[in-house]
Amino acid sequence: MHEALRTPSRPRRTVSVCLPARDEAPTITAMVRMCVDLRDAGVVDEVVVVDESSDGTASLAARAGARVHRQSELMPEYGPVAGKGDAMWRALSVLAGDIVVFVDADTTDPAPRLVTGLLAPMQHDARVRFVKGRYRRPFTGAGGHVTPHGGGRVTELTARPLLRRCFPELAAIRQPLAGEIAVDRDLLCALPFHLDYAVDVGLLIDAWRTCGADALAQGDLGVRRNRHQPLDALHVMACAVTDAILDRAAGEGAAAAPMRPPMAALATAEVAA
Ligand SMILES: O=c1ccn([C@@H]2O[C@H](COP(=O)(O)OP(=O)(O)O[C@H]3O[C@H](CO)[C@@H](O)[C@H](O)[C@H]3O)[C@@H](O)[C@H]2O)c(=O)[nH]1
Ligand SMILES: O=C(O)[C@H](O)COP(=O)(O)O
């Protein structure tokens, strides 16, 4: 455990790092090694990959030192895994840390800052319970041409304009769709999860509504390069993000899209049964 995660007023807080992965063989080894080095240095306590791949990602991750779970084998009673958000939700059932860090598995040049930059705001301010990664996103186009600030098309053209309009208090969040987050486990278990790519903006708005602005922070992760999805896939993502934001703007927490309930509600239901 990193010394800075201890404060005189707070007991030791453990950290789980979790990478949801679907066919990330080209990048998973370097990503896991970076996280495992942090584990060996005592900065984090466990490195877990939740995987649903057919390209050998799972065995590469295990070889690099991660504990690997197959997404579809986590909470199988909920049926087939419906997307990234569903995988994150099911992952909570096997993550032990007091703080849960999610990072995407497709970053092409992983640096420790990807994780330490998320933990830093919690170290500096005990009120912080939800940290969003903030970074510059280059866009690598056809032929390898790089536009230094060109990445994040759904972020810039859908998520940020809608947040600015519907939730102006969140307009300053630079990367509202970032998959890189560090969150108090208790908070994460109290929030519902979208099943798909809407999960990240949904958690952001719900964390802010639950805890207020003082509990939110952005962690400076530098530059992040990743694989780009084609426009038709981003159309689907943009629709999911639009629905998640507008559903919340329309009614007090009302969400039309299917969501997993707060993990903590399951525990309560089991006790009641
Ligand atoms: O069904 C899925 C889809 C993705 N992933 C993994 O989730 C991570 C992020 O997915 P990716 O397809 O790389 O997302 P992007 O296209 O880069 O989308 C960005 O924007 C999304 C919308 O907010 C976020 O959910 C993502 O984390 C963020 O990286 C990667 O490790 C994927 O392998 C899964 O495990 N299951
Ligand atoms: O976050 C986003 O906006 C999407 O993941 C798209 O990112 P890209 O434009 O860098 O591919």
mmCIF file of C-alpha atoms and ligand atoms in Angstrom:
data_model
loop_
_atom_site.group_PDB
_atom_site.id
_atom_site.type_symbol
_atom_site.label_atom_id
_atom_site.label_comp_id
_atom_site.label_asym_id
_atom_site.label_seq_id
_atom_site.Cartn_x
_atom_site.Cartn_y
_atom_site.Cartn_z
ATOM 1 C CA MET A 1 0.000 0.000 0.000
ATOM 2 C CA HIS A 2 1.302 3.388 -0.988
ATOM 3 C CA GLU A 3 2.077 5.457 2.102
ATOM 4 C CA ALA A 4 0.174 8.393 0.691
ATOM 5 C CA LEU A 5 -3.062 6.403 0.747
ATOM 6 C CA ARG A 6 -2.875 6.328 4.526
ATOM 7 C CA THR A 7 -3.934 9.375 6.493
ATOM 8 C CA PRO A 8 -3.984 9.658 10.273
ATOM 9 C CA SER A 9 -7.770 9.967 10.232
ATOM 10 C CA ARG A 10 -8.406 7.082 7.830
ATOM 11 C CA PRO A 11 -7.611 3.374 8.083
ATOM 12 C CA ARG A 12 -5.530 1.683 5.372
ATOM 13 C CA ARG A 13 -7.355 1.635 2.051
ATOM 14 C CA THR A 14 -6.580 -1.125 -0.404
ATOM 15 C CA VAL A 15 -6.691 -0.658 -4.179
ATOM 16 C CA SER A 16 -7.962 -3.017 -6.894
ATOM 17 C CA VAL A 17 -7.040 -2.282 -10.495
ATOM 18 C CA CYS A 18 -9.422 -3.836 -13.015
ATOM 19 C CA LEU A 19 -9.080 -3.944 -16.795
ATOM 20 C CA PRO A 20 -12.168 -4.942 -18.785
ATOM 21 C CA ALA A 21 -10.876 -6.548 -21.980
ATOM 22 C CA ARG A 22 -12.385 -7.797 -25.206
ATOM 23 C CA ASP A 23 -9.846 -8.837 -27.820
ATOM 24 C CA GLU A 24 -6.972 -6.657 -26.667
ATOM 25 C CA ALA A 25 -4.071 -9.027 -27.444
ATOM 26 C CA PRO A 26 -1.883 -6.285 -29.010
ATOM 27 C CA THR A 27 -1.908 -4.123 -25.861
ATOM 28 C CA ILE A 28 -2.788 -6.290 -22.852
ATOM 29 C CA THR A 29 0.716 -7.490 -21.949
ATOM 30 C CA ALA A 30 2.221 -4.019 -21.571
ATOM 31 C CA MET A 31 -0.876 -2.750 -19.748
ATOM 32 C CA VAL A 32 -0.831 -5.606 -17.225
ATOM 33 C CA ARG A 33 2.927 -5.402 -16.690
ATOM 34 C CA MET A 34 2.644 -1.714 -15.880
ATOM 35 C CA CYS A 35 -0.087 -2.459 -13.309
ATOM 36 C CA VAL A 36 1.774 -5.464 -11.856
ATOM 37 C CA ASP A 37 4.874 -3.290 -11.334
ATOM 38 C CA LEU A 38 2.663 -0.952 -9.282
ATOM 39 C CA ARG A 39 1.397 -3.935 -7.307
ATOM 40 C CA ASP A 40 4.951 -5.125 -6.658
ATOM 41 C CA ALA A 41 5.843 -1.605 -5.515
ATOM 42 C CA GLY A 42 2.940 -1.626 -3.038
ATOM 43 C CA VAL A 43 0.995 1.131 -4.787
ATOM 44 C CA VAL A 44 -1.957 -1.162 -5.554
ATOM 45 C CA ASP A 45 -3.026 -4.493 -4.067
ATOM 46 C CA GLU A 46 -4.489 -6.540 -6.910
ATOM 47 C CA VAL A 47 -4.545 -6.482 -10.707
ATOM 48 C CA VAL A 48 -7.567 -8.137 -12.269
ATOM 49 C CA VAL A 49 -8.501 -8.574 -15.927
ATOM 50 C CA VAL A 50 -12.134 -9.359 -16.724
ATOM 51 C CA ASP A 51 -11.957 -10.798 -20.183
ATOM 52 C CA GLU A 52 -14.246 -11.956 -22.982
ATOM 53 C CA SER A 53 -11.896 -12.505 -25.881
ATOM 54 C CA SER A 54 -11.163 -14.938 -28.651
ATOM 55 C CA ASP A 55 -7.686 -13.636 -29.476
ATOM 56 C CA GLY A 56 -5.714 -15.007 -26.526
ATOM 57 C CA THR A 57 -5.978 -11.871 -24.380
ATOM 58 C CA ALA A 58 -6.730 -13.942 -21.246
ATOM 59 C CA SER A 59 -3.607 -16.100 -21.393
ATOM 60 C CA LEU A 60 -1.403 -13.104 -22.218
ATOM 61 C CA ALA A 61 -2.842 -11.245 -19.218
ATOM 62 C CA ALA A 62 -2.296 -14.210 -16.903
ATOM 63 C CA ARG A 63 1.262 -14.644 -18.146
ATOM 64 C CA ALA A 64 1.922 -10.971 -17.453
ATOM 65 C CA GLY A 65 0.823 -11.449 -13.831
ATOM 66 C CA ALA A 66 -2.862 -10.505 -13.645
ATOM 67 C CA ARG A 67 -5.641 -12.521 -12.062
ATOM 68 C CA VAL A 68 -8.019 -13.226 -14.922
ATOM 69 C CA HIS A 69 -11.756 -13.858 -14.817
ATOM 70 C CA ARG A 70 -13.955 -14.642 -17.773
ATOM 71 C CA GLN A 71 -16.711 -12.028 -17.876
ATOM 72 C CA SER A 72 -19.414 -14.594 -18.649
ATOM 73 C CA GLU A 73 -18.411 -16.687 -15.611
ATOM 74 C CA LEU A 74 -19.035 -13.774 -13.238
ATOM 75 C CA MET A 75 -22.609 -13.685 -11.894
ATOM 76 C CA PRO A 76 -23.773 -16.050 -14.684
ATOM 77 C CA GLU A 77 -27.329 -15.947 -13.333
ATOM 78 C CA TYR A 78 -27.606 -12.543 -15.091
ATOM 79 C CA GLY A 79 -27.278 -14.217 -18.488
ATOM 80 C CA PRO A 80 -24.974 -13.238 -21.353
ATOM 81 C CA VAL A 81 -22.706 -10.238 -20.739
ATOM 82 C CA ALA A 82 -24.280 -7.290 -22.513
ATOM 83 C CA GLY A 83 -21.266 -4.999 -22.887
ATOM 84 C CA LYS A 84 -18.504 -3.118 -21.162
ATOM 85 C CA GLY A 85 -20.685 -1.707 -18.380
ATOM 86 C CA ASP A 86 -22.086 -5.128 -17.575
ATOM 87 C CA ALA A 87 -18.530 -6.506 -17.379
ATOM 88 C CA MET A 88 -17.514 -3.718 -14.960
ATOM 89 C CA TRP A 89 -20.570 -4.370 -12.780
ATOM 90 C CA ARG A 90 -19.922 -8.109 -12.603
ATOM 91 C CA ALA A 91 -16.252 -7.410 -11.839
ATOM 92 C CA LEU A 92 -17.276 -5.770 -8.556
ATOM 93 C CA SER A 93 -18.173 -9.256 -7.320
ATOM 94 C CA VAL A 94 -14.494 -10.299 -7.386
ATOM 95 C CA LEU A 95 -12.704 -7.034 -6.522
ATOM 96 C CA ALA A 96 -11.615 -6.697 -2.913
ATOM 97 C CA GLY A 97 -10.139 -3.181 -2.789
ATOM 98 C CA ASP A 98 -11.579 -0.296 -0.826
ATOM 99 C CA ILE A 99 -10.800 1.766 -3.924
ATOM 100 C CA VAL A 100 -11.581 0.353 -7.368
ATOM 101 C CA VAL A 101 -9.594 1.615 -10.338
ATOM 102 C CA PHE A 102 -10.895 0.780 -13.815
ATOM 103 C CA VAL A 103 -8.597 1.296 -16.780
ATOM 104 C CA ASP A 104 -9.190 0.428 -20.420
ATOM 105 C CA ALA A 105 -6.974 -2.358 -21.768
ATOM 106 C CA ASP A 106 -6.332 -0.803 -25.186
ATOM 107 C CA THR A 107 -3.935 2.006 -24.286
ATOM 108 C CA THR A 108 -0.971 1.619 -26.614
ATOM 109 C CA ASP A 109 1.722 3.311 -24.492
ATOM 110 C CA PRO A 110 0.819 2.610 -20.859
ATOM 111 C CA ALA A 111 2.640 4.581 -18.174
ATOM 112 C CA PRO A 112 2.192 4.220 -14.381
ATOM 113 C CA ARG A 113 0.611 7.653 -14.346
ATOM 114 C CA LEU A 114 -2.489 6.035 -15.844
ATOM 115 C CA VAL A 115 -3.110 4.574 -12.366
ATOM 116 C CA THR A 116 -1.172 6.857 -9.995
ATOM 117 C CA GLY A 117 -2.752 9.923 -11.611
ATOM 118 C CA LEU A 118 -6.163 8.541 -10.658
ATOM 119 C CA LEU A 119 -5.142 7.861 -7.064
ATOM 120 C CA ALA A 120 -3.450 11.220 -6.516
ATOM 121 C CA PRO A 121 -6.597 13.335 -5.972
ATOM 122 C CA MET A 122 -7.788 10.871 -3.310
ATOM 123 C CA GLN A 123 -4.417 11.109 -1.593
ATOM 124 C CA HIS A 124 -4.568 14.869 -1.484
ATOM 125 C CA ASP A 125 -8.188 15.401 -0.476
ATOM 126 C CA ALA A 126 -10.042 12.983 1.773
ATOM 127 C CA ARG A 127 -13.381 14.271 0.481
ATOM 128 C CA VAL A 128 -12.718 12.876 -3.010
ATOM 129 C CA ARG A 129 -14.571 9.637 -3.760
ATOM 130 C CA PHE A 130 -14.749 9.599 -7.578
ATOM 131 C CA VAL A 131 -11.851 10.468 -9.873
ATOM 132 C CA LYS A 132 -12.129 10.738 -13.666
ATOM 133 C CA GLY A 133 -9.061 10.525 -15.852
ATOM 134 C CA ARG A 134 -8.198 13.632 -17.831
ATOM 135 C CA TYR A 135 -5.804 13.431 -20.754
ATOM 136 C CA ARG A 136 -4.951 14.675 -24.208
ATOM 137 C CA ARG A 137 -6.191 12.339 -26.923
ATOM 138 C CA PRO A 138 -4.323 12.242 -30.232
ATOM 139 C CA PHE A 139 -6.147 10.811 -33.244
ATOM 140 C CA THR A 140 -4.230 8.421 -35.494
ATOM 141 C CA GLY A 141 -5.758 8.457 -38.951
ATOM 142 C CA ALA A 142 -5.272 6.454 -42.104
ATOM 143 C CA GLY A 143 -1.612 6.041 -42.977
ATOM 144 C CA GLY A 144 -0.615 6.708 -39.366
ATOM 145 C CA HIS A 145 -1.067 10.473 -39.575
ATOM 146 C CA VAL A 146 -1.478 11.820 -36.030
ATOM 147 C CA THR A 147 -3.658 14.818 -35.111
ATOM 148 C CA PRO A 148 -2.428 15.832 -31.616
ATOM 149 C CA HIS A 149 -5.841 16.789 -30.175
ATOM 150 C CA GLY A 150 -8.129 14.978 -32.647
ATOM 151 C CA GLY A 151 -9.290 12.022 -30.508
ATOM 152 C CA GLY A 152 -12.529 11.635 -28.566
ATOM 153 C CA ARG A 153 -15.115 12.293 -31.264
ATOM 154 C CA VAL A 154 -18.105 11.170 -29.203
ATOM 155 C CA THR A 155 -16.726 13.063 -26.227
ATOM 156 C CA GLU A 156 -16.410 16.340 -28.106
ATOM 157 C CA LEU A 157 -19.476 16.142 -30.364
ATOM 158 C CA THR A 158 -21.996 14.423 -28.106
ATOM 159 C CA ALA A 159 -21.089 14.049 -24.444
ATOM 160 C CA ARG A 160 -19.596 17.424 -23.627
ATOM 161 C CA PRO A 161 -22.218 19.535 -25.454
ATOM 162 C CA LEU A 162 -25.051 17.587 -23.795
ATOM 163 C CA LEU A 163 -23.482 17.793 -20.345
ATOM 164 C CA ARG A 164 -22.881 21.508 -20.795
ATOM 165 C CA ARG A 165 -26.573 21.941 -21.572
ATOM 166 C CA CYS A 166 -28.124 19.474 -19.112
ATOM 167 C CA PHE A 167 -25.603 19.393 -16.257
ATOM 168 C CA PRO A 168 -23.524 22.592 -16.479
ATOM 169 C CA GLU A 169 -21.807 21.712 -13.199
ATOM 170 C CA LEU A 170 -20.125 18.848 -15.088
ATOM 171 C CA ALA A 171 -19.090 20.907 -18.109
ATOM 172 C CA ALA A 172 -15.550 21.243 -16.766
ATOM 173 C CA ILE A 173 -15.003 17.482 -16.848
ATOM 174 C CA ARG A 174 -12.543 17.185 -19.725
ATOM 175 C CA GLN A 175 -13.027 13.478 -20.516
ATOM 176 C CA PRO A 176 -16.500 12.521 -19.271
ATOM 177 C CA LEU A 177 -16.365 9.232 -21.200
ATOM 178 C CA ALA A 178 -12.979 8.156 -19.898
ATOM 179 C CA GLY A 179 -12.868 4.512 -18.860
ATOM 180 C CA GLU A 180 -10.105 5.470 -16.429
ATOM 181 C CA ILE A 181 -11.703 6.033 -13.018
ATOM 182 C CA ALA A 182 -10.852 5.520 -9.343
ATOM 183 C CA VAL A 183 -13.861 5.228 -7.050
ATOM 184 C CA ASP A 184 -14.584 4.337 -3.438
ATOM 185 C CA ARG A 185 -15.904 0.811 -3.585
ATOM 186 C CA ASP A 186 -18.850 1.705 -1.340
ATOM 187 C CA LEU A 187 -19.906 4.445 -3.715
ATOM 188 C CA LEU A 188 -19.545 2.202 -6.773
ATOM 189 C CA CYS A 189 -21.710 -0.451 -5.120
ATOM 190 C CA ALA A 190 -24.402 2.160 -4.450
ATOM 191 C CA LEU A 191 -24.742 3.153 -8.116
ATOM 192 C CA PRO A 192 -26.591 1.451 -11.005
ATOM 193 C CA PHE A 193 -24.544 0.499 -14.063
ATOM 194 C CA HIS A 194 -25.508 0.865 -17.707
ATOM 195 C CA LEU A 195 -24.717 -2.344 -19.574
ATOM 196 C CA ASP A 196 -22.933 -0.730 -22.503
ATOM 197 C CA TYR A 197 -20.669 2.235 -23.261
ATOM 198 C CA ALA A 198 -23.088 4.580 -21.452
ATOM 199 C CA VAL A 199 -21.692 3.253 -18.186
ATOM 200 C CA ASP A 200 -18.982 5.865 -17.818
ATOM 201 C CA VAL A 201 -21.086 8.978 -18.252
ATOM 202 C CA GLY A 202 -23.873 7.408 -16.179
ATOM 203 C CA LEU A 203 -21.552 6.742 -13.241
ATOM 204 C CA LEU A 204 -20.165 10.274 -13.486
ATOM 205 C CA ILE A 205 -23.577 11.952 -13.282
ATOM 206 C CA ASP A 206 -24.862 9.594 -10.599
ATOM 207 C CA ALA A 207 -21.719 9.972 -8.452
ATOM 208 C CA TRP A 208 -22.053 13.738 -8.673
ATOM 209 C CA ARG A 209 -25.738 13.571 -7.765
ATOM 210 C CA THR A 210 -25.048 11.211 -4.884
ATOM 211 C CA CYS A 211 -21.989 12.871 -3.357
ATOM 212 C CA GLY A 212 -21.817 16.404 -4.744
ATOM 213 C CA ALA A 213 -19.068 18.251 -6.564
ATOM 214 C CA ASP A 214 -16.589 18.168 -3.666
ATOM 215 C CA ALA A 215 -16.374 14.392 -3.979
ATOM 216 C CA LEU A 216 -15.456 14.548 -7.672
ATOM 217 C CA ALA A 217 -11.995 15.188 -9.100
ATOM 218 C CA GLN A 218 -10.077 14.839 -12.339
ATOM 219 C CA GLY A 219 -6.740 13.047 -12.356
ATOM 220 C CA ASP A 220 -4.092 14.221 -14.797
ATOM 221 C CA LEU A 221 -3.005 11.190 -16.839
ATOM 222 C CA GLY A 222 -0.990 13.028 -19.499
ATOM 223 C CA VAL A 223 -1.546 11.709 -23.009
ATOM 224 C CA ARG A 224 -3.565 8.616 -23.910
ATOM 225 C CA ARG A 225 -3.433 6.861 -27.264
ATOM 226 C CA ASN A 226 -5.810 4.051 -28.090
ATOM 227 C CA ARG A 227 -7.421 2.160 -30.942
ATOM 228 C CA HIS A 228 -10.198 4.087 -32.735
ATOM 229 C CA GLN A 229 -13.553 2.500 -33.475
ATOM 230 C CA PRO A 230 -15.165 3.104 -36.878
ATOM 231 C CA LEU A 231 -17.833 5.800 -37.230
ATOM 232 C CA ASP A 232 -20.766 3.362 -37.338
ATOM 233 C CA ALA A 233 -19.705 1.879 -33.987
ATOM 234 C CA LEU A 234 -19.300 5.371 -32.571
ATOM 235 C CA HIS A 235 -22.835 6.167 -33.737
ATOM 236 C CA VAL A 236 -24.124 3.389 -31.460
ATOM 237 C CA MET A 237 -21.944 4.701 -28.623
ATOM 238 C CA ALA A 238 -23.193 8.265 -29.155
ATOM 239 C CA CYS A 239 -26.823 7.072 -29.022
ATOM 240 C CA ALA A 240 -26.193 5.265 -25.728
ATOM 241 C CA VAL A 241 -24.424 8.296 -24.256
ATOM 242 C CA THR A 242 -27.220 10.623 -25.432
ATOM 243 C CA ASP A 243 -29.893 8.410 -23.848
ATOM 244 C CA ALA A 244 -27.985 8.175 -20.565
ATOM 245 C CA ILE A 245 -27.613 11.944 -20.252
ATOM 246 C CA LEU A 246 -31.105 12.880 -21.434
ATOM 247 C CA ASP A 247 -32.785 10.216 -19.289
ATOM 248 C CA ARG A 248 -31.163 11.763 -16.239
ATOM 249 C CA ALA A 249 -31.951 15.294 -17.321
ATOM 250 C CA ALA A 250 -35.610 14.368 -17.884
ATOM 251 C CA GLY A 251 -36.386 12.917 -14.496
ATOM 252 C CA GLU A 252 -34.930 12.329 -11.087
ATOM 253 C CA GLY A 253 -32.597 9.456 -11.889
ATOM 254 C CA ALA A 254 -35.065 7.930 -14.334
ATOM 255 C CA ALA A 255 -33.305 5.789 -16.917
ATOM 256 C CA ALA A 256 -35.109 4.201 -19.845
ATOM 257 C CA ALA A 257 -32.104 2.090 -20.840
ATOM 258 C CA PRO A 258 -31.667 -1.269 -19.067
ATOM 259 C CA MET A 259 -29.311 -1.044 -16.121
ATOM 260 C CA ARG A 260 -27.861 -3.345 -13.483
ATOM 261 C CA PRO A 261 -29.057 -2.331 -10.005
ATOM 262 C CA PRO A 262 -26.626 -1.010 -7.396
ATOM 263 C CA MET A 263 -24.520 -3.974 -6.209
ATOM 264 C CA ALA A 264 -25.337 -2.976 -2.620
ATOM 265 C CA ALA A 265 -29.061 -3.440 -3.362
ATOM 266 C CA LEU A 266 -28.409 -7.116 -4.183
ATOM 267 C CA ALA A 267 -26.810 -7.697 -0.800
ATOM 268 C CA THR A 268 -29.807 -6.042 0.891
ATOM 269 C CA ALA A 269 -32.252 -8.141 -1.155
ATOM 270 C CA GLU A 270 -30.385 -11.343 -0.235
ATOM 271 C CA VAL A 271 -30.477 -10.473 3.467
ATOM 272 C CA ALA A 272 -34.213 -9.700 3.220
ATOM 273 C CA ALA A 273 -34.986 -12.971 1.374
HETATM 274 O O1 LIG B 1 -18.156 -5.157 -24.796
HETATM 275 C C1 LIG B 1 -17.065 -4.719 -24.429
HETATM 276 C C2 LIG B 1 -16.492 -3.560 -25.022
HETATM 277 C C3 LIG B 1 -15.259 -3.125 -24.566
HETATM 278 N N1 LIG B 1 -14.608 -3.784 -23.568
HETATM 279 C C4 LIG B 1 -13.311 -3.281 -23.081
HETATM 280 O O2 LIG B 1 -13.530 -2.002 -22.490
HETATM 281 C C5 LIG B 1 -12.430 -1.146 -22.713
HETATM 282 C C6 LIG B 1 -12.902 0.143 -23.419
HETATM 283 O O3 LIG B 1 -13.525 -0.217 -24.635
HETATM 284 P P1 LIG B 1 -13.175 0.476 -26.043
HETATM 285 O O4 LIG B 1 -13.913 -0.251 -27.077
HETATM 286 O O5 LIG B 1 -11.694 0.601 -26.171
HETATM 287 O O6 LIG B 1 -13.775 1.894 -25.806
HETATM 288 P P2 LIG B 1 -13.568 3.255 -26.665
HETATM 289 O O7 LIG B 1 -14.062 3.097 -28.027
HETATM 290 O O8 LIG B 1 -12.176 3.750 -26.516
HETATM 291 O O9 LIG B 1 -14.595 4.172 -25.815
HETATM 292 C C7 LIG B 1 -14.324 5.194 -24.844
HETATM 293 O O10 LIG B 1 -15.604 5.730 -24.542
HETATM 294 C C8 LIG B 1 -16.509 4.790 -23.971
HETATM 295 C C9 LIG B 1 -17.861 5.486 -23.786
HETATM 296 O O11 LIG B 1 -17.930 6.185 -22.627
HETATM 297 C C10 LIG B 1 -15.936 4.264 -22.679
HETATM 298 O O12 LIG B 1 -16.824 3.297 -22.122
HETATM 299 C C11 LIG B 1 -14.567 3.652 -22.919
HETATM 300 O O13 LIG B 1 -14.009 3.207 -21.712
HETATM 301 C C12 LIG B 1 -13.686 4.691 -23.576
HETATM 302 O O14 LIG B 1 -12.416 4.138 -23.842
HETATM 303 C C13 LIG B 1 -11.422 -1.931 -23.548
HETATM 304 O O15 LIG B 1 -10.450 -2.460 -22.695
HETATM 305 C C14 LIG B 1 -12.277 -3.036 -24.170
HETATM 306 O O16 LIG B 1 -11.554 -4.205 -24.461
HETATM 307 C C15 LIG B 1 -15.175 -4.915 -22.972
HETATM 308 O O17 LIG B 1 -14.598 -5.497 -22.055
HETATM 309 N N2 LIG B 1 -16.384 -5.348 -23.436
HETATM 310 O O1 LIG B 2 -14.419 8.749 -26.256
HETATM 311 C C1 LIG B 2 -14.790 8.909 -27.427
HETATM 312 O O2 LIG B 2 -15.201 10.001 -27.851
HETATM 313 C C2 LIG B 2 -14.788 7.726 -28.338
HETATM 314 O O3 LIG B 2 -14.127 6.669 -27.680
HETATM 315 C C3 LIG B 2 -14.167 7.984 -29.667
HETATM 316 O O4 LIG B 2 -12.802 8.279 -29.535
HETATM 317 P P1 LIG B 2 -11.915 8.517 -30.868
HETATM 318 O O5 LIG B 2 -12.543 9.601 -31.659
HETATM 319 O O6 LIG B 2 -10.562 8.943 -30.315
HETATM 320 O O7 LIG B 2 -11.835 7.222 -31.582
#
